[in-house]
Amino acid sequence: MNDDERQYPEFRLRLPNGGPYARGRPTNKLGDNGSRSFVVYAGQPVRPDVVPSFPTRVAAAHMQREELMRQGRIKPSEKWPGWLETAEAITFDSSSRAAAVLKGHSANGWINWKTEDGRPLGDFMPGMWPGPNRPWLVRGSNVSGLDLVQRMWLPEGRVTLAASRLRQGVEQGISKDQLRMLVQEDYETTATYSQKQQLAEEIHAFLSRIKPGDTICTISGGRLYVGEITGGAQQTESEGGRSNLQRPVEWQPDGYAYDELPEELQQKLSVQHDVVDLSSIQALVDGLGLSDQELVEEAQAKERDPSVEIQLATARRELELPEPTDELAVDLLAHAVEWLQEVRDLLWDERQLVFYGPPGTGKTYLALKLAEFLGGGPEQVKLVQFHPSYAYEDFFEGFRPQEDPQTREVAFRLTAGPLRELADLASREGNRHIPHFLIVDEINRANLAKVFGELYFLLEYRNKSVRLTYSGDDFALPPNLFVIGTMNTADRSIALVDAAMRRRFAFVELSPRTEPTSGLLRRWLAREGKDAEPADLLDALNSRIDDSDFRIGPSYLMKKGVYRDGGLERTWRTKILPLLEEHHYGEGVDVEKRYGLAALRESLG
């Protein structure tokens, strides 16, 4: 019995489509890039065909498989008709390469190779972080001025971290507390406190959390490169201290154009750290370069099961805003479904929209009803109303006094505001294809620069992330989060929005002078079976008001109380005329004579 047989048990690999098991064993031999080799015994089954993406997604494994078949080291099997088999023992650079060659598709050898009793190979490797494999971003395009991705990582099959001042002898699997103390001592005079904290987090992730089988992403020259970790971490001396921590990686041969990546992936990749956990968007990383149809075909080719659930395709379901219907137009009393379609298209293109106009034009009602239709229900809609004392801490997050239910003591705790809560809900797994809406009523009544803070940037650059003021988290607005604001243009005591805000929002007017508002009351009266006189009176009234921002909206006359005995006169006297009195304050205008019901009815004949 050799050393490998004494140290490691035998492992089995189940081949696709109900195929037989192949057997093999890891070795203690490390390749040039540090990956641990794996031996597949002679006479082991090999899948006869490969999935469609195998030559491009796992190019190195594909080329090795073709070469082994050309050499006769993989040949048609007599034991398993229709299959291939290994003619001799074959040593592969890694367990994943061995699994890929035998199965005919990309495979995580640390999970797929298992003992007789079902324990995966990864359980037998030292320093392995528990839990499923996950994707990571590690930056290497600018390490002390050099692009290590092109210079070392891709050609040598590695990923590295500088850790230039970290003492030698730090082992894989070290705890975070131990590492913090070492970083505190080794970087005592060369880094600030926050830099040392971040450095400890990144080194710990590289040494102890990243593990074989994990996916590694990096960016260089405007392209995203993806590979798989194939071995443990090593500490070594390097030129200029640029790559003292290293891990072996099998890189996919081609990168993906950064500008063509999904928006959520771009958001996460914009986080300004050297090591970033990408678990929240794992489905997007795993499906790179494959269309939904190709994902379906590949999943079925792996197991030949047409009923198999395509998890990646499900997770990648695209966000859609429903098309407005004739029924919606009738329900909202819109003059044409084409107008609703235009509003929907503006939301789709801009993600942020403001309904503006005088009071009583139905801005908030329309915003709520449209959001509920486009989002699929009220559960995806949250409304907040701005006011002069509203602040960033109320809107997004901040420290607020809270009482401990047990001790009854009051302490300041970080609390999420309505935007943060809705953004967290929208970005949950399974919710990303569902539109969510934040309605901001009276958006111009608050100091917008003060309320939005760094979110101003995110409203325009949806594919980026920013570091938050209070929590320090990296945050991006989910692509499925839409914002609809309402703005009163009649109240001159509140400021109109500034140019920066106008650039970030589309603006849609709701005014008594234009549709859908101008004919709204007449359509409502017809639907309710009421006389058209209130609509005639409102049209006559607005024709006498020169300033369009002070024209009267129809919602004042769309209430039940207006149509009780004396209701119209009462509403005109207590709701409408006071608005016009204020508008003409100091001008000496006889409001009753000019805008009263008697004067208007006389003008109508």
Short mmCIF file of N, CA and C in Angstrom, two decimals, residues 213-369:
data_model
loop_
_atom_site.label_atom_id
_atom_site.label_comp_id
_atom_site.label_asym_id
_atom_site.label_seq_id
_atom_site.Cartn_x
_atom_site.Cartn_y
_atom_site.Cartn_z
N GLY A 213 -13.15 24.11 -5.63
CA GLY A 213 -14.49 23.99 -6.21
C GLY A 213 -15.21 25.32 -6.30
N ASP A 214 -14.75 26.33 -5.55
CA ASP A 214 -15.36 27.66 -5.64
C ASP A 214 -15.03 28.30 -6.99
N THR A 215 -15.92 29.17 -7.42
CA THR A 215 -15.72 29.92 -8.67
C THR A 215 -15.00 31.23 -8.37
N ILE A 216 -14.02 31.57 -9.19
CA ILE A 216 -13.28 32.82 -9.05
C ILE A 216 -13.54 33.70 -10.25
N CYS A 217 -13.87 34.97 -10.00
CA CYS A 217 -14.06 35.95 -11.06
C CYS A 217 -13.04 37.06 -10.90
N THR A 218 -12.58 37.62 -11.99
CA THR A 218 -11.71 38.78 -11.94
C THR A 218 -11.90 39.60 -13.20
N ILE A 219 -11.52 40.88 -13.14
CA ILE A 219 -11.75 41.80 -14.25
C ILE A 219 -10.41 42.31 -14.75
N SER A 220 -10.26 42.32 -16.06
CA SER A 220 -9.04 42.85 -16.67
C SER A 220 -9.34 43.24 -18.11
N GLY A 221 -8.89 44.44 -18.48
CA GLY A 221 -9.06 44.89 -19.86
C GLY A 221 -10.51 44.94 -20.31
N GLY A 222 -11.43 45.28 -19.41
CA GLY A 222 -12.83 45.38 -19.77
C GLY A 222 -13.53 44.05 -19.96
N ARG A 223 -12.93 42.96 -19.44
CA ARG A 223 -13.53 41.63 -19.56
C ARG A 223 -13.55 40.94 -18.20
N LEU A 224 -14.55 40.10 -18.00
CA LEU A 224 -14.66 39.30 -16.79
C LEU A 224 -14.15 37.90 -17.09
N TYR A 225 -13.19 37.44 -16.30
CA TYR A 225 -12.64 36.09 -16.45
C TYR A 225 -13.12 35.23 -15.30
N VAL A 226 -13.44 33.98 -15.61
CA VAL A 226 -14.04 33.07 -14.63
C VAL A 226 -13.24 31.78 -14.59
N GLY A 227 -13.01 31.26 -13.40
CA GLY A 227 -12.29 30.00 -13.24
C GLY A 227 -12.76 29.26 -12.01
N GLU A 228 -12.15 28.11 -11.77
CA GLU A 228 -12.50 27.28 -10.60
C GLU A 228 -11.27 27.02 -9.77
N ILE A 229 -11.37 27.23 -8.45
CA ILE A 229 -10.29 26.92 -7.52
C ILE A 229 -10.06 25.41 -7.52
N THR A 230 -8.81 24.99 -7.70
CA THR A 230 -8.53 23.56 -7.79
C THR A 230 -7.61 23.06 -6.68
N GLY A 231 -7.33 23.90 -5.69
CA GLY A 231 -6.45 23.45 -4.61
C GLY A 231 -6.41 24.45 -3.48
N GLY A 232 -5.57 24.15 -2.48
CA GLY A 232 -5.48 24.96 -1.28
C GLY A 232 -4.59 26.18 -1.47
N ALA A 233 -4.54 26.99 -0.40
CA ALA A 233 -3.75 28.22 -0.43
C ALA A 233 -2.31 27.94 -0.03
N GLN A 234 -1.40 28.70 -0.63
CA GLN A 234 0.02 28.60 -0.30
C GLN A 234 0.55 30.00 -0.03
N GLN A 235 1.49 30.10 0.91
CA GLN A 235 2.16 31.36 1.17
C GLN A 235 3.59 31.26 0.67
N THR A 236 4.00 32.28 -0.08
CA THR A 236 5.33 32.24 -0.68
C THR A 236 5.87 33.65 -0.80
N GLU A 237 7.16 33.77 -1.00
CA GLU A 237 7.76 35.07 -1.29
C GLU A 237 7.56 35.37 -2.78
N SER A 238 7.28 36.64 -3.10
CA SER A 238 7.04 36.98 -4.50
C SER A 238 7.70 38.31 -4.83
N GLU A 239 7.85 38.54 -6.11
CA GLU A 239 8.48 39.76 -6.59
C GLU A 239 7.67 40.99 -6.15
N GLY A 240 8.31 41.87 -5.41
CA GLY A 240 7.64 43.08 -4.96
C GLY A 240 6.53 42.83 -3.95
N GLY A 241 6.39 41.60 -3.45
CA GLY A 241 5.34 41.30 -2.49
C GLY A 241 3.95 41.41 -3.07
N ARG A 242 3.82 41.21 -4.39
CA ARG A 242 2.52 41.41 -5.04
C ARG A 242 1.64 40.17 -5.00
N SER A 243 2.22 38.99 -4.75
CA SER A 243 1.43 37.76 -4.83
C SER A 243 1.91 36.74 -3.81
N ASN A 244 1.93 37.13 -2.54
CA ASN A 244 2.45 36.25 -1.50
C ASN A 244 1.50 35.12 -1.12
N LEU A 245 0.20 35.31 -1.34
CA LEU A 245 -0.77 34.23 -1.12
C LEU A 245 -1.29 33.77 -2.47
N GLN A 246 -1.27 32.46 -2.72
CA GLN A 246 -1.64 31.95 -4.04
C GLN A 246 -2.56 30.75 -3.92
N ARG A 247 -3.43 30.61 -4.91
CA ARG A 247 -4.28 29.43 -5.04
C ARG A 247 -4.30 29.00 -6.50
N PRO A 248 -4.36 27.70 -6.76
CA PRO A 248 -4.44 27.23 -8.15
C PRO A 248 -5.85 27.39 -8.71
N VAL A 249 -5.94 27.78 -9.98
CA VAL A 249 -7.22 28.00 -10.65
C VAL A 249 -7.17 27.42 -12.05
N GLU A 250 -8.26 26.80 -12.46
CA GLU A 250 -8.42 26.43 -13.86
C GLU A 250 -9.36 27.46 -14.49
N TRP A 251 -8.78 28.34 -15.31
CA TRP A 251 -9.54 29.44 -15.90
C TRP A 251 -10.24 29.00 -17.17
N GLN A 252 -11.45 29.51 -17.39
CA GLN A 252 -12.09 29.36 -18.69
C GLN A 252 -11.27 30.15 -19.72
N PRO A 253 -11.19 29.67 -20.95
CA PRO A 253 -10.25 30.28 -21.92
C PRO A 253 -10.59 31.70 -22.33
N ASP A 254 -11.85 32.06 -22.34
CA ASP A 254 -12.23 33.39 -22.83
C ASP A 254 -12.97 34.16 -21.74
N GLY A 255 -12.80 35.49 -21.77
CA GLY A 255 -13.51 36.34 -20.84
C GLY A 255 -14.84 36.80 -21.43
N TYR A 256 -15.61 37.51 -20.61
CA TYR A 256 -16.91 38.04 -21.02
C TYR A 256 -16.85 39.56 -20.98
N ALA A 257 -17.35 40.20 -22.03
CA ALA A 257 -17.33 41.67 -22.10
C ALA A 257 -18.09 42.25 -20.91
N TYR A 258 -17.42 43.12 -20.16
CA TYR A 258 -18.01 43.67 -18.93
C TYR A 258 -19.31 44.42 -19.22
N ASP A 259 -19.34 45.21 -20.28
CA ASP A 259 -20.50 46.03 -20.59
C ASP A 259 -21.73 45.20 -20.96
N GLU A 260 -21.53 43.92 -21.30
CA GLU A 260 -22.64 43.06 -21.70
C GLU A 260 -23.13 42.17 -20.56
N LEU A 261 -22.53 42.31 -19.37
CA LEU A 261 -22.93 41.48 -18.24
C LEU A 261 -24.28 41.95 -17.69
N PRO A 262 -25.03 41.06 -17.03
CA PRO A 262 -26.28 41.48 -16.39
C PRO A 262 -26.04 42.62 -15.40
N GLU A 263 -27.02 43.50 -15.26
CA GLU A 263 -26.86 44.69 -14.42
C GLU A 263 -26.56 44.33 -12.97
N GLU A 264 -27.23 43.31 -12.43
CA GLU A 264 -26.98 42.92 -11.05
C GLU A 264 -25.55 42.45 -10.85
N LEU A 265 -25.00 41.77 -11.86
CA LEU A 265 -23.61 41.32 -11.77
C LEU A 265 -22.67 42.52 -11.81
N GLN A 266 -22.94 43.49 -12.68
CA GLN A 266 -22.12 44.70 -12.73
C GLN A 266 -22.16 45.44 -11.39
N GLN A 267 -23.33 45.49 -10.76
CA GLN A 267 -23.44 46.15 -9.46
C GLN A 267 -22.50 45.52 -8.44
N LYS A 268 -22.52 44.19 -8.39
CA LYS A 268 -21.71 43.50 -7.39
C LYS A 268 -20.22 43.62 -7.71
N LEU A 269 -19.89 43.60 -8.99
CA LEU A 269 -18.49 43.69 -9.38
C LEU A 269 -17.92 45.09 -9.15
N SER A 270 -18.80 46.09 -8.96
CA SER A 270 -18.32 47.46 -8.74
C SER A 270 -17.95 47.72 -7.29
N VAL A 271 -18.19 46.74 -6.38
CA VAL A 271 -17.82 46.90 -4.97
C VAL A 271 -16.30 47.05 -4.87
N GLN A 272 -15.87 48.07 -4.14
CA GLN A 272 -14.44 48.39 -4.11
C GLN A 272 -13.70 47.65 -2.99
N HIS A 273 -13.63 46.34 -3.11
CA HIS A 273 -12.80 45.51 -2.23
C HIS A 273 -12.00 44.57 -3.11
N ASP A 274 -10.90 44.04 -2.56
CA ASP A 274 -10.07 43.12 -3.33
C ASP A 274 -10.65 41.71 -3.36
N VAL A 275 -11.44 41.34 -2.34
CA VAL A 275 -12.08 40.03 -2.29
C VAL A 275 -13.55 40.24 -1.94
N VAL A 276 -14.45 39.76 -2.80
CA VAL A 276 -15.88 40.00 -2.62
C VAL A 276 -16.64 38.68 -2.80
N ASP A 277 -17.50 38.36 -1.85
CA ASP A 277 -18.36 37.18 -1.93
C ASP A 277 -19.52 37.48 -2.90
N LEU A 278 -19.66 36.68 -3.95
CA LEU A 278 -20.70 36.88 -4.96
C LEU A 278 -21.85 35.89 -4.83
N SER A 279 -22.03 35.31 -3.65
CA SER A 279 -23.04 34.26 -3.48
C SER A 279 -24.44 34.73 -3.84
N SER A 280 -24.74 36.02 -3.59
CA SER A 280 -26.09 36.50 -3.83
C SER A 280 -26.46 36.50 -5.31
N ILE A 281 -25.47 36.42 -6.20
CA ILE A 281 -25.74 36.40 -7.64
C ILE A 281 -25.11 35.17 -8.29
N GLN A 282 -25.05 34.07 -7.53
CA GLN A 282 -24.38 32.87 -8.03
C GLN A 282 -24.99 32.35 -9.32
N ALA A 283 -26.32 32.42 -9.44
CA ALA A 283 -26.97 31.91 -10.65
C ALA A 283 -26.52 32.68 -11.88
N LEU A 284 -26.30 33.98 -11.74
CA LEU A 284 -25.86 34.79 -12.88
C LEU A 284 -24.44 34.41 -13.28
N VAL A 285 -23.58 34.15 -12.28
CA VAL A 285 -22.20 33.75 -12.59
C VAL A 285 -22.18 32.38 -13.24
N ASP A 286 -22.94 31.44 -12.69
CA ASP A 286 -22.93 30.07 -13.22
C ASP A 286 -23.48 30.00 -14.65
N GLY A 287 -24.37 30.93 -14.98
CA GLY A 287 -24.99 30.88 -16.31
C GLY A 287 -24.33 31.77 -17.34
N LEU A 288 -23.17 32.36 -17.02
CA LEU A 288 -22.51 33.26 -17.97
C LEU A 288 -22.23 32.57 -19.29
N GLY A 289 -22.53 33.27 -20.37
CA GLY A 289 -22.23 32.76 -21.70
C GLY A 289 -23.25 31.79 -22.25
N LEU A 290 -24.27 31.45 -21.47
CA LEU A 290 -25.28 30.49 -21.92
C LEU A 290 -26.65 31.16 -21.94
N SER A 291 -27.39 30.98 -23.02
CA SER A 291 -28.76 31.45 -23.07
C SER A 291 -29.65 30.52 -22.25
N ASP A 292 -30.88 30.94 -21.97
CA ASP A 292 -31.80 30.08 -21.23
C ASP A 292 -32.03 28.76 -21.96
N GLN A 293 -32.14 28.83 -23.29
CA GLN A 293 -32.36 27.61 -24.05
C GLN A 293 -31.15 26.68 -23.94
N GLU A 294 -29.95 27.28 -23.97
CA GLU A 294 -28.74 26.46 -23.83
C GLU A 294 -28.65 25.86 -22.44
N LEU A 295 -29.10 26.58 -21.42
CA LEU A 295 -29.11 26.02 -20.08
C LEU A 295 -30.03 24.80 -20.00
N VAL A 296 -31.20 24.92 -20.64
CA VAL A 296 -32.13 23.80 -20.67
C VAL A 296 -31.52 22.61 -21.39
N GLU A 297 -30.96 22.86 -22.56
CA GLU A 297 -30.37 21.78 -23.34
C GLU A 297 -29.21 21.12 -22.59
N GLU A 298 -28.40 21.95 -21.92
CA GLU A 298 -27.25 21.40 -21.21
C GLU A 298 -27.68 20.57 -20.02
N ALA A 299 -28.67 21.06 -19.26
CA ALA A 299 -29.14 20.31 -18.10
C ALA A 299 -29.74 18.98 -18.52
N GLN A 300 -30.47 18.98 -19.64
CA GLN A 300 -31.07 17.74 -20.12
C GLN A 300 -30.00 16.81 -20.68
N ALA A 301 -28.96 17.38 -21.29
CA ALA A 301 -27.88 16.55 -21.82
C ALA A 301 -27.08 15.89 -20.71
N LYS A 302 -27.00 16.57 -19.55
CA LYS A 302 -26.25 15.99 -18.43
C LYS A 302 -26.93 14.73 -17.91
N GLU A 303 -28.25 14.77 -17.81
CA GLU A 303 -28.97 13.64 -17.23
C GLU A 303 -30.03 13.05 -18.15
N ARG A 304 -30.25 13.68 -19.31
CA ARG A 304 -31.28 13.23 -20.27
C ARG A 304 -32.64 13.10 -19.60
N ASP A 305 -32.97 14.07 -18.81
CA ASP A 305 -34.26 14.08 -18.11
C ASP A 305 -34.99 15.35 -18.51
N PRO A 306 -35.98 15.28 -19.41
CA PRO A 306 -36.66 16.49 -19.88
C PRO A 306 -37.45 17.21 -18.80
N SER A 307 -37.71 16.53 -17.67
CA SER A 307 -38.47 17.17 -16.61
C SER A 307 -37.58 17.84 -15.57
N VAL A 308 -36.25 17.80 -15.76
CA VAL A 308 -35.34 18.34 -14.76
C VAL A 308 -35.59 19.84 -14.60
N GLU A 309 -35.57 20.31 -13.36
CA GLU A 309 -35.79 21.73 -13.09
C GLU A 309 -34.52 22.50 -13.41
N ILE A 310 -34.63 23.50 -14.24
CA ILE A 310 -33.47 24.28 -14.63
C ILE A 310 -33.35 25.45 -13.66
N GLN A 311 -32.63 25.24 -12.56
CA GLN A 311 -32.57 26.24 -11.52
C GLN A 311 -31.93 27.53 -12.01
N LEU A 312 -30.88 27.41 -12.82
CA LEU A 312 -30.21 28.62 -13.30
C LEU A 312 -31.14 29.44 -14.18
N ALA A 313 -31.87 28.77 -15.06
CA ALA A 313 -32.80 29.50 -15.93
C ALA A 313 -33.92 30.13 -15.12
N THR A 314 -34.37 29.42 -14.09
CA THR A 314 -35.42 29.97 -13.23
C THR A 314 -34.93 31.21 -12.51
N ALA A 315 -33.72 31.14 -11.98
CA ALA A 315 -33.16 32.27 -11.24
C ALA A 315 -32.89 33.46 -12.15
N ARG A 316 -32.68 33.19 -13.43
CA ARG A 316 -32.34 34.28 -14.36
C ARG A 316 -33.56 34.84 -15.08
N ARG A 317 -34.76 34.48 -14.61
CA ARG A 317 -35.95 35.02 -15.27
C ARG A 317 -35.87 36.53 -15.36
N GLU A 318 -36.13 37.05 -16.53
CA GLU A 318 -35.95 38.47 -16.76
C GLU A 318 -37.09 39.28 -16.14
N LEU A 319 -36.72 40.46 -15.70
CA LEU A 319 -37.70 41.40 -15.17
C LEU A 319 -38.58 41.91 -16.31
N GLU A 320 -39.87 41.98 -16.05
CA GLU A 320 -40.81 42.49 -17.05
C GLU A 320 -41.84 43.39 -16.37
N LEU A 321 -42.25 44.42 -17.08
CA LEU A 321 -43.39 45.23 -16.66
C LEU A 321 -44.56 44.88 -17.56
N PRO A 322 -45.69 44.48 -16.98
CA PRO A 322 -46.83 44.09 -17.81
C PRO A 322 -47.28 45.22 -18.73
N GLU A 323 -47.82 44.85 -19.86
CA GLU A 323 -48.38 45.83 -20.78
C GLU A 323 -49.75 46.28 -20.28
N PRO A 324 -50.01 47.59 -20.22
CA PRO A 324 -51.34 48.07 -19.80
C PRO A 324 -52.43 47.52 -20.71
N THR A 325 -53.56 47.24 -20.12
CA THR A 325 -54.68 46.65 -20.85
C THR A 325 -55.82 47.65 -20.99
N ASP A 326 -56.75 47.32 -21.89
CA ASP A 326 -57.95 48.15 -22.01
C ASP A 326 -58.74 48.18 -20.71
N GLU A 327 -58.75 47.05 -19.99
CA GLU A 327 -59.46 47.00 -18.72
C GLU A 327 -58.85 47.96 -17.71
N LEU A 328 -57.50 48.06 -17.71
CA LEU A 328 -56.85 49.00 -16.80
C LEU A 328 -57.21 50.44 -17.17
N ALA A 329 -57.22 50.73 -18.46
CA ALA A 329 -57.58 52.08 -18.91
C ALA A 329 -58.99 52.45 -18.47
N VAL A 330 -59.92 51.50 -18.58
CA VAL A 330 -61.30 51.74 -18.15
C VAL A 330 -61.35 51.95 -16.63
N ASP A 331 -60.63 51.12 -15.88
CA ASP A 331 -60.63 51.22 -14.43
C ASP A 331 -60.07 52.55 -13.95
N LEU A 332 -59.00 53.03 -14.62
CA LEU A 332 -58.38 54.30 -14.23
C LEU A 332 -59.00 55.50 -14.93
N LEU A 333 -60.01 55.25 -15.77
CA LEU A 333 -60.68 56.31 -16.52
C LEU A 333 -59.71 57.09 -17.40
N ALA A 334 -58.69 56.38 -17.90
CA ALA A 334 -57.75 57.02 -18.82
C ALA A 334 -58.40 57.17 -20.19
N HIS A 335 -58.03 58.21 -20.89
CA HIS A 335 -58.66 58.48 -22.18
C HIS A 335 -58.21 57.50 -23.25
N ALA A 336 -56.99 56.91 -23.06
CA ALA A 336 -56.47 55.97 -24.06
C ALA A 336 -55.43 55.06 -23.41
N VAL A 337 -55.45 53.80 -23.79
CA VAL A 337 -54.47 52.86 -23.26
C VAL A 337 -53.07 53.21 -23.72
N GLU A 338 -52.96 53.93 -24.85
CA GLU A 338 -51.64 54.33 -25.35
C GLU A 338 -50.93 55.27 -24.37
N TRP A 339 -51.70 56.10 -23.65
CA TRP A 339 -51.07 56.99 -22.66
C TRP A 339 -50.49 56.18 -21.52
N LEU A 340 -51.21 55.17 -21.06
CA LEU A 340 -50.69 54.29 -20.00
C LEU A 340 -49.47 53.53 -20.50
N GLN A 341 -49.47 53.13 -21.77
CA GLN A 341 -48.33 52.44 -22.34
C GLN A 341 -47.09 53.33 -22.33
N GLU A 342 -47.29 54.61 -22.62
CA GLU A 342 -46.16 55.54 -22.61
C GLU A 342 -45.58 55.70 -21.21
N VAL A 343 -46.45 55.78 -20.21
CA VAL A 343 -45.98 55.87 -18.83
C VAL A 343 -45.22 54.61 -18.45
N ARG A 344 -45.75 53.47 -18.84
CA ARG A 344 -45.06 52.21 -18.56
C ARG A 344 -43.69 52.17 -19.21
N ASP A 345 -43.59 52.63 -20.46
CA ASP A 345 -42.31 52.64 -21.17
C ASP A 345 -41.32 53.60 -20.52
N LEU A 346 -41.81 54.74 -20.05
CA LEU A 346 -40.93 55.68 -19.35
C LEU A 346 -40.37 55.05 -18.08
N LEU A 347 -41.21 54.34 -17.34
CA LEU A 347 -40.74 53.65 -16.14
C LEU A 347 -39.70 52.58 -16.49
N TRP A 348 -39.95 51.87 -17.55
CA TRP A 348 -39.03 50.80 -17.95
C TRP A 348 -37.67 51.38 -18.33
N ASP A 349 -37.68 52.51 -19.02
CA ASP A 349 -36.44 53.10 -19.50
C ASP A 349 -35.69 53.85 -18.40
N GLU A 350 -36.43 54.59 -17.56
CA GLU A 350 -35.79 55.49 -16.59
C GLU A 350 -35.75 54.93 -15.17
N ARG A 351 -36.69 54.04 -14.83
CA ARG A 351 -36.85 53.46 -13.50
C ARG A 351 -37.40 54.46 -12.48
N GLN A 352 -37.35 55.76 -12.78
CA GLN A 352 -37.87 56.78 -11.87
C GLN A 352 -38.75 57.74 -12.65
N LEU A 353 -39.89 58.11 -12.06
CA LEU A 353 -40.86 58.95 -12.76
C LEU A 353 -41.58 59.82 -11.75
N VAL A 354 -41.95 61.05 -12.14
CA VAL A 354 -42.70 61.96 -11.29
C VAL A 354 -43.97 62.40 -12.01
N PHE A 355 -45.10 62.24 -11.34
CA PHE A 355 -46.35 62.85 -11.80
C PHE A 355 -46.43 64.23 -11.16
N TYR A 356 -46.59 65.27 -11.98
CA TYR A 356 -46.66 66.62 -11.43
C TYR A 356 -47.88 67.35 -11.96
N GLY A 357 -48.37 68.29 -11.16
CA GLY A 357 -49.54 69.07 -11.56
C GLY A 357 -50.21 69.70 -10.37
N PRO A 358 -51.31 70.42 -10.58
CA PRO A 358 -52.04 71.07 -9.49
C PRO A 358 -52.68 70.04 -8.56
N PRO A 359 -53.17 70.49 -7.40
CA PRO A 359 -53.89 69.57 -6.50
C PRO A 359 -55.17 69.04 -7.16
N GLY A 360 -55.56 67.84 -6.75
CA GLY A 360 -56.83 67.29 -7.21
C GLY A 360 -56.78 66.67 -8.58
N THR A 361 -55.59 66.39 -9.10
CA THR A 361 -55.49 65.80 -10.45
C THR A 361 -55.25 64.29 -10.39
N GLY A 362 -55.29 63.69 -9.22
CA GLY A 362 -55.23 62.24 -9.10
C GLY A 362 -53.83 61.67 -9.19
N LYS A 363 -52.82 62.45 -8.83
CA LYS A 363 -51.44 61.99 -8.97
C LYS A 363 -51.14 60.78 -8.09
N THR A 364 -51.48 60.89 -6.81
CA THR A 364 -51.18 59.79 -5.88
C THR A 364 -52.02 58.57 -6.19
N TYR A 365 -53.30 58.78 -6.47
CA TYR A 365 -54.18 57.65 -6.80
C TYR A 365 -53.66 56.89 -8.02
N LEU A 366 -53.31 57.64 -9.06
CA LEU A 366 -52.82 57.01 -10.28
C LEU A 366 -51.51 56.28 -10.02
N ALA A 367 -50.60 56.90 -9.24
CA ALA A 367 -49.32 56.26 -8.94
C ALA A 367 -49.53 54.93 -8.22
N LEU A 368 -50.42 54.90 -7.23
CA LEU A 368 -50.67 53.68 -6.49
C LEU A 368 -51.30 52.60 -7.36
N LYS A 369 -52.34 52.96 -8.10
CA LYS A 369 -53.03 51.97 -8.92
C LYS A 369 -52.13 51.42 -10.03
#
